PDB file of C-alpha atoms and ligand atoms in Angstrom:
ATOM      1  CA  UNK A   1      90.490 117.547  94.412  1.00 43.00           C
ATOM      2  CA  UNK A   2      87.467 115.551  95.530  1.00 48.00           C
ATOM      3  CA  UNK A   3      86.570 114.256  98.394  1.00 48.00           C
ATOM      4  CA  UNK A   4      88.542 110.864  98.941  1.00 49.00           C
ATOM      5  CA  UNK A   5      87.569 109.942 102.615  1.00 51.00           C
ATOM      6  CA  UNK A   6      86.937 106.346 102.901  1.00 51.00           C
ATOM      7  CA  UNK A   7      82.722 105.106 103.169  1.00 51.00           C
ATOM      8  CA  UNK A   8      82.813 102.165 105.132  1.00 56.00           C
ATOM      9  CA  UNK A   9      80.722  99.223 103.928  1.00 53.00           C
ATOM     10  CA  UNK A  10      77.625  99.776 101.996  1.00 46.00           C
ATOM     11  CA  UNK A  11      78.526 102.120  99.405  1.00 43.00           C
ATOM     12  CA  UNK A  12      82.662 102.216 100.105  1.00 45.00           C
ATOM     13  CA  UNK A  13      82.747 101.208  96.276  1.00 46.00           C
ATOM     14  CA  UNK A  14      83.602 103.612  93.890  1.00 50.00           C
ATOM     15  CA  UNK A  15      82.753 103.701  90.421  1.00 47.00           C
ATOM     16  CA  UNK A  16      85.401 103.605  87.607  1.00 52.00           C
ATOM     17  CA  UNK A  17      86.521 106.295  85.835  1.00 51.00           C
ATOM     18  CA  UNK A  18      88.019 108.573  88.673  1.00 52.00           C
ATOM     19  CA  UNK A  19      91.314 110.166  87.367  1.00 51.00           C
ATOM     20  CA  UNK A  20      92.980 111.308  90.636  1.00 55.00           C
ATOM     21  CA  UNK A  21      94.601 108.597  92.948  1.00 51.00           C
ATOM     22  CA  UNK A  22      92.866 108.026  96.294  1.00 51.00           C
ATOM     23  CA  UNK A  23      94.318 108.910  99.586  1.00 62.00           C
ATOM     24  CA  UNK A  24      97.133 105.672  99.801  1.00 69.00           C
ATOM     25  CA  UNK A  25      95.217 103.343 102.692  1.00 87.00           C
ATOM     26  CA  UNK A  26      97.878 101.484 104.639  1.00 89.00           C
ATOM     27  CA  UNK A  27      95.720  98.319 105.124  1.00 93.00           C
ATOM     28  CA  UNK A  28      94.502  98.000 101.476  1.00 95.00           C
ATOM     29  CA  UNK A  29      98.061  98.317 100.538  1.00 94.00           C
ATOM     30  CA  UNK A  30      99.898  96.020 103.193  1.00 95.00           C
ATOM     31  CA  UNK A  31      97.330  93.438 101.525  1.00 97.00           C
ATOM     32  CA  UNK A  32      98.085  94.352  98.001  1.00 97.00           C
ATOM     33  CA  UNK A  33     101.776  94.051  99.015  1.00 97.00           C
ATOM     34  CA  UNK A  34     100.948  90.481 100.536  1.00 98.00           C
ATOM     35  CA  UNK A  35      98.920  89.222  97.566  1.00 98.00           C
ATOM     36  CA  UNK A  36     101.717  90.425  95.458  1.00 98.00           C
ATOM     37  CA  UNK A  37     104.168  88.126  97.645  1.00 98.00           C
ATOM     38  CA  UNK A  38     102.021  85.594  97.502  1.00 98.00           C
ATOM     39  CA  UNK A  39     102.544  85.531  93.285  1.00 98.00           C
ATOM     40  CA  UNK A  40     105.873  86.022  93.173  1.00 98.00           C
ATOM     41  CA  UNK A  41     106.524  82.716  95.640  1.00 98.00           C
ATOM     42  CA  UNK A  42     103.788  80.962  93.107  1.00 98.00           C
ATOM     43  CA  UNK A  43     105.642  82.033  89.787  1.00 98.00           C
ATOM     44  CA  UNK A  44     109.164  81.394  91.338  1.00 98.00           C
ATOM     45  CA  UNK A  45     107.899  77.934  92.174  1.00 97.00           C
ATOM     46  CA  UNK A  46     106.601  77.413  88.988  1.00 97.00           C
ATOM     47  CA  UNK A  47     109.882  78.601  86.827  1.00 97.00           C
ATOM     48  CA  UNK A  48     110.749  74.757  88.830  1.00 96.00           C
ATOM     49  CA  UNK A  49     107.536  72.855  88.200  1.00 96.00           C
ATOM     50  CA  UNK A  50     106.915  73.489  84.685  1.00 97.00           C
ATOM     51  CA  UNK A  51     110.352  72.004  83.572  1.00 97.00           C
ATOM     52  CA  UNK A  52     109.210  68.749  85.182  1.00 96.00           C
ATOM     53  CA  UNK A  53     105.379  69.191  83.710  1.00 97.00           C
ATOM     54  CA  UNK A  54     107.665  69.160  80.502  1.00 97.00           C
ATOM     55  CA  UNK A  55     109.416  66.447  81.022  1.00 97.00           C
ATOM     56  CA  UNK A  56     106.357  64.259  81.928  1.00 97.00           C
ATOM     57  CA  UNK A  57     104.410  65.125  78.837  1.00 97.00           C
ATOM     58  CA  UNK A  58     104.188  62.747  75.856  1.00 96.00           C
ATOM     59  CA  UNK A  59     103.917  64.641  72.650  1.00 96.00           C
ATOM     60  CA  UNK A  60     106.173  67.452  71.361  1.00 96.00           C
ATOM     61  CA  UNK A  61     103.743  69.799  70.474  1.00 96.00           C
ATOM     62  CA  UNK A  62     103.227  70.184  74.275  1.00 97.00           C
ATOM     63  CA  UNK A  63     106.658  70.281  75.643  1.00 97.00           C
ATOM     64  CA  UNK A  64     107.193  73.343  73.703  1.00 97.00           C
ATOM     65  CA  UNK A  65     104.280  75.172  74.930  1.00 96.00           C
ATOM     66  CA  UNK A  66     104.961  74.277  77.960  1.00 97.00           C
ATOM     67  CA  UNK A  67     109.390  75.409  77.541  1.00 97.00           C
ATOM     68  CA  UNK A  68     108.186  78.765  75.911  1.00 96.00           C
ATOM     69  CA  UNK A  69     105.758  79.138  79.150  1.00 96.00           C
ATOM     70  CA  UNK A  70     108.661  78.222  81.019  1.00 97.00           C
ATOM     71  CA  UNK A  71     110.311  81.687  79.956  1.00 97.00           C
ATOM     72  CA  UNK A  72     107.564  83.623  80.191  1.00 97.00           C
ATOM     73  CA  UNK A  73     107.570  82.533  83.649  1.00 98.00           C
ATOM     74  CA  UNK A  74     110.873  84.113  84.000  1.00 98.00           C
ATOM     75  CA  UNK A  75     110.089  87.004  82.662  1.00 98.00           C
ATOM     76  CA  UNK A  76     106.922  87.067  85.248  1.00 98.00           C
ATOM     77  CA  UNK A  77     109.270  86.593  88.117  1.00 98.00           C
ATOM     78  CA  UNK A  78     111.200  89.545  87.239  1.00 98.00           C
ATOM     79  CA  UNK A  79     108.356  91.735  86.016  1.00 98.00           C
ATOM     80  CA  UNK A  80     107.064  91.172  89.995  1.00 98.00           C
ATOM     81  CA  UNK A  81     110.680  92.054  91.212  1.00 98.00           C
ATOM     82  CA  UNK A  82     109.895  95.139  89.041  1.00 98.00           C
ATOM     83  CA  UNK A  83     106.757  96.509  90.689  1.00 98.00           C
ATOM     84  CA  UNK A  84     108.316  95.867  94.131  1.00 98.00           C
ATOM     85  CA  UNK A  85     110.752  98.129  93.073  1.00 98.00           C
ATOM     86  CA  UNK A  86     108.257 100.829  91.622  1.00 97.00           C
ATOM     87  CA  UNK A  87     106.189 100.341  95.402  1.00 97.00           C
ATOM     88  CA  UNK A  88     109.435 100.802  96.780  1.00 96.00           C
ATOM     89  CA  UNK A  89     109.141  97.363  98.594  1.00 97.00           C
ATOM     90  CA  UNK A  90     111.468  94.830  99.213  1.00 97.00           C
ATOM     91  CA  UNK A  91     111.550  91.895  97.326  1.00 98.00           C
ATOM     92  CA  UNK A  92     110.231  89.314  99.243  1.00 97.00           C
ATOM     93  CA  UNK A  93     108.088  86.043  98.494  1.00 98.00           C
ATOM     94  CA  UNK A  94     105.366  84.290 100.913  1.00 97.00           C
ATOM     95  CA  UNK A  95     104.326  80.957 100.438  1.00 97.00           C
ATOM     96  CA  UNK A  96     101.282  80.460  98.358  1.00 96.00           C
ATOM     97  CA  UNK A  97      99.295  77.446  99.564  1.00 96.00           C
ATOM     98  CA  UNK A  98      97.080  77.582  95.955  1.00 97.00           C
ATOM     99  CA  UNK A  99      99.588  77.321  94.148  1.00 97.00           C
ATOM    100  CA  UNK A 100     101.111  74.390  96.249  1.00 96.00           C
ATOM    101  CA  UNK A 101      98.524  72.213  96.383  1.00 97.00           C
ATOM    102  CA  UNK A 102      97.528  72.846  92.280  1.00 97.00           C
ATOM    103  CA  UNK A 103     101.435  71.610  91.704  1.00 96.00           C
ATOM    104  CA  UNK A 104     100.940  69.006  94.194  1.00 96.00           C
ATOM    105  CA  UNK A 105      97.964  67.941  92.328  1.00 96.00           C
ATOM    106  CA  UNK A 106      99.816  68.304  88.857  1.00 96.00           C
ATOM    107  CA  UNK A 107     102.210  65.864  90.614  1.00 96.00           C
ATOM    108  CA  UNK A 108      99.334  62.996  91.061  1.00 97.00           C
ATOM    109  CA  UNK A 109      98.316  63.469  87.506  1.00 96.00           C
ATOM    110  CA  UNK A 110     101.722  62.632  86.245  1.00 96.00           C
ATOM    111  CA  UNK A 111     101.863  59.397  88.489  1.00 96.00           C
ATOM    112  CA  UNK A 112      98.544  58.105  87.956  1.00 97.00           C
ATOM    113  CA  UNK A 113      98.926  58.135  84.506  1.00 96.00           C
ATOM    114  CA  UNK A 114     100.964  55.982  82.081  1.00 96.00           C
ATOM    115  CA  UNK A 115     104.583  57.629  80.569  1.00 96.00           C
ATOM    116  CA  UNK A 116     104.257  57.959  76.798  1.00 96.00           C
ATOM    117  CA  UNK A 117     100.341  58.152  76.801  1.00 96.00           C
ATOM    118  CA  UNK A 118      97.751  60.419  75.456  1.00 95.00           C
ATOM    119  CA  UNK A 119      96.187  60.265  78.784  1.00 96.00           C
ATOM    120  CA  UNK A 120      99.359  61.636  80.515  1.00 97.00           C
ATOM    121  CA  UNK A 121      98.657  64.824  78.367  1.00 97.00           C
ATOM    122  CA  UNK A 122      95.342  65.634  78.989  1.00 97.00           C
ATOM    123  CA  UNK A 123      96.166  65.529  82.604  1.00 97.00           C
ATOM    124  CA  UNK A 124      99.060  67.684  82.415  1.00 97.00           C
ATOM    125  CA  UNK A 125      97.217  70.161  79.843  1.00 97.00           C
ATOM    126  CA  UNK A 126      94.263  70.195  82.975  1.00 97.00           C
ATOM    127  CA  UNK A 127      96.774  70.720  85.329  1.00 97.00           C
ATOM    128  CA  UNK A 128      98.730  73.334  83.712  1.00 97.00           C
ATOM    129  CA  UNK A 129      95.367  74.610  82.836  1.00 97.00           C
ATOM    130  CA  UNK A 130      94.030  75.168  86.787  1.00 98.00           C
ATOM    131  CA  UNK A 131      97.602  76.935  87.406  1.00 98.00           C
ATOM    132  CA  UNK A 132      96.471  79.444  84.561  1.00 98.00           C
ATOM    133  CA  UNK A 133      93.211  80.243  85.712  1.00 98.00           C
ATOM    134  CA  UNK A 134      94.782  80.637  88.997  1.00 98.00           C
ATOM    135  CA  UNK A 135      97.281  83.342  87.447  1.00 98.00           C
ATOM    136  CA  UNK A 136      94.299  85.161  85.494  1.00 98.00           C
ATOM    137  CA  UNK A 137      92.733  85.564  88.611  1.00 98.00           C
ATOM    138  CA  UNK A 138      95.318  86.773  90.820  1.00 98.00           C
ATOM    139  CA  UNK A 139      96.907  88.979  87.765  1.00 98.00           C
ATOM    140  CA  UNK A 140      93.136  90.081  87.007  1.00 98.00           C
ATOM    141  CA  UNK A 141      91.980  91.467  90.485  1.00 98.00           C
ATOM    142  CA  UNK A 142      95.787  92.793  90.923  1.00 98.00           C
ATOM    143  CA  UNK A 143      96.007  94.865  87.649  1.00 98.00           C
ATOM    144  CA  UNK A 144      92.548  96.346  89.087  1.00 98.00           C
ATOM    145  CA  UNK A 145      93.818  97.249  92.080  1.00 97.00           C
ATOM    146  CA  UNK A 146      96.717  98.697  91.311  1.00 97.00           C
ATOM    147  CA  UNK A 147      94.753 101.048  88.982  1.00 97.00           C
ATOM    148  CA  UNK A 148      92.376 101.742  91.860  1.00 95.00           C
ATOM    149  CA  UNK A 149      95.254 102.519  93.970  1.00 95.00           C
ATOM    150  CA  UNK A 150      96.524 105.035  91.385  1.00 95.00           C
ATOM    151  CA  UNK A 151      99.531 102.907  90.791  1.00 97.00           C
ATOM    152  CA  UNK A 152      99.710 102.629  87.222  1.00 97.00           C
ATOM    153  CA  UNK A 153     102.806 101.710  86.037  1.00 98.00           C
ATOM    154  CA  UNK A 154     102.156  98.450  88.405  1.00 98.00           C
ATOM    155  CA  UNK A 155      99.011  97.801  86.792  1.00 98.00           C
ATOM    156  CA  UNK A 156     100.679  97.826  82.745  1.00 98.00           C
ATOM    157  CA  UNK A 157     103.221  95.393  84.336  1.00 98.00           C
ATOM    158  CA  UNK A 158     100.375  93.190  85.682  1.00 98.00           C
ATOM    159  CA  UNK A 159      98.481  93.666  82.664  1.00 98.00           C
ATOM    160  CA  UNK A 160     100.995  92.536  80.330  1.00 98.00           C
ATOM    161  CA  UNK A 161     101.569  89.259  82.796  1.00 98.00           C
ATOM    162  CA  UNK A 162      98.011  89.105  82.701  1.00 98.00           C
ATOM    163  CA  UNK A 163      97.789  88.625  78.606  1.00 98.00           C
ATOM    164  CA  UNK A 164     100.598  86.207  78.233  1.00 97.00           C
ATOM    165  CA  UNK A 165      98.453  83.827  81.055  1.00 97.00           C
ATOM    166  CA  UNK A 166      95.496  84.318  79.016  1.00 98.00           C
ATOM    167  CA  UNK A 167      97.615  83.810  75.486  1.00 97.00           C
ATOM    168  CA  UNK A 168      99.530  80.628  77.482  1.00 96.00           C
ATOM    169  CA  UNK A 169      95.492  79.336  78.662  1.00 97.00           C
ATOM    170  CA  UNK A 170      94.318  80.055  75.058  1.00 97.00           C
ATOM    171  CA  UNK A 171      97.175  77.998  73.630  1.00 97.00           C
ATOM    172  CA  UNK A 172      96.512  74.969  75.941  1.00 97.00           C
ATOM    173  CA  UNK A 173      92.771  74.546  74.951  1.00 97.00           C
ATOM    174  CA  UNK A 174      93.896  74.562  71.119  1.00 96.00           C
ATOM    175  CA  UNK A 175      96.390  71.854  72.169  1.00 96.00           C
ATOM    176  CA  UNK A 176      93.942  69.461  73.227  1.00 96.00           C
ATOM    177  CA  UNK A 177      91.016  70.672  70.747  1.00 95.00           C
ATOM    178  CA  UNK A 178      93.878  69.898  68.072  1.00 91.00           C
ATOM    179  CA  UNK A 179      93.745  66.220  68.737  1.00 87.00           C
ATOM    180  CA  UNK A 180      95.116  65.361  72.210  1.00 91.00           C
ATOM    181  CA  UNK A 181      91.888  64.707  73.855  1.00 93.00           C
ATOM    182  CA  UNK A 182      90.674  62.798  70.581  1.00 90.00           C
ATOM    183  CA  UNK A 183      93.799  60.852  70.831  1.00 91.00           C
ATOM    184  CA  UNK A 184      93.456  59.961  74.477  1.00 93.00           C
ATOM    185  CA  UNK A 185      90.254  58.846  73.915  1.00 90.00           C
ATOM    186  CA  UNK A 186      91.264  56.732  71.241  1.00 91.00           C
ATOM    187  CA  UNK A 187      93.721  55.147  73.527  1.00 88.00           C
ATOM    188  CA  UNK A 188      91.182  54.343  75.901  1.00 68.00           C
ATOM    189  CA  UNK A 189      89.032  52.662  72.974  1.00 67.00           C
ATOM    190  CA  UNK A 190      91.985  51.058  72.037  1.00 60.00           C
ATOM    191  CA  UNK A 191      92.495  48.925  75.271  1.00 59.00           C
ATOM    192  CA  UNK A 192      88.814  48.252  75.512  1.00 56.00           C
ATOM    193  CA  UNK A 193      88.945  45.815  72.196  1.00 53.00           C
ATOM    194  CA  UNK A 194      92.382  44.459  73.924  1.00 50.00           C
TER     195      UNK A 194
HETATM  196 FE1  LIG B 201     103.128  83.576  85.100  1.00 70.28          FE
END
């Protein structure tokens, strides 16, 4: 086995590719626990927001993204409850502030904007948007971790969250390529000549 004592600063990072899982460090993983906490509050809270994000938006085509994403989000919650399990943690959530405020700010999009318009979408589409890249962060630097940390059966569950953020981010821009932001821009022409 080689040596795994811990370099402080400097050149404490190792490279990739080491294929035996590092002494377990009870500070790196009390904050891995506590990011992971931190996720499962934001997810739980979305599985909530989203619902209402779908009720506020105009056209079809993006209330059903935004019900299938709903799911997923389901299926993110209990993929979390999963790897607490695998840690041999307890389930527990802790209130992420991020995740507040980008809901809170979804929340201002909806009322500054007119029901039924194209506008209304493109703000929810941004909002839902910021909550993604939000999730492909978190899930992105977790996955890695979890890998560094030797625990991989975490890091497949994190990766497979990660994909369906990236899929769900992926889906959004197409949404508003295809049209919405055209539309809404239309709309804005539109009141211009009124
Ligand atoms: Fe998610």
């Amino acid at each position: 086995m080689p040596n795994t004592k811990t370099k402080k600063a400097g050149s404490a990072k190792k490279t990739n590719g080491h294929a035996t899982a590092p002494q377990p460090n009870a500070q790196l993983e009390k904050f891995f626990v506590d990011q992971l906490k931190d996720i499962y509050w934001a997810e739980k809270h979305l599985t909530k927001a989203l619902p209402k994000m779908q009720k506020a938006a105009t056209t079809e085509e993006l209330r059903q993204a935004i019900e299938e994403h709903t799911a997923q989000t389901e299926e993110h919650v209990s993929r979390l409850e999963q790897v607490f399990e695998l840690l041999g943690k307890k389930v527990q959530a802790k209130k992420c502030d991020a995740m507040e405020g980008l809901l809170k700010e979804g929340d201002t999009v909806v009322e500054e904007t007119e029901d039924g318009s194209m506008t209304r979408d493109v703000g929810v589409i941004v909002s839902a948007q910021k909550v993604e890249h939000y999730e492909i962060a978190t899930y992105g630097s977790l996955a890695q971790l979890a890998t560094t940390m030797g625990h991989e059966d975490v890091a497949t569950l994190l990766n497979q969250t990660l994909e369906e953020e990236k899929e769900a981010d992926k889906l959004l821009t197409e949404i508003a390529e295809n049209n919405i932001n055209w539309e809404a821009e239309q709309e804005g022409a539109a009141e211009e000549e009124e």
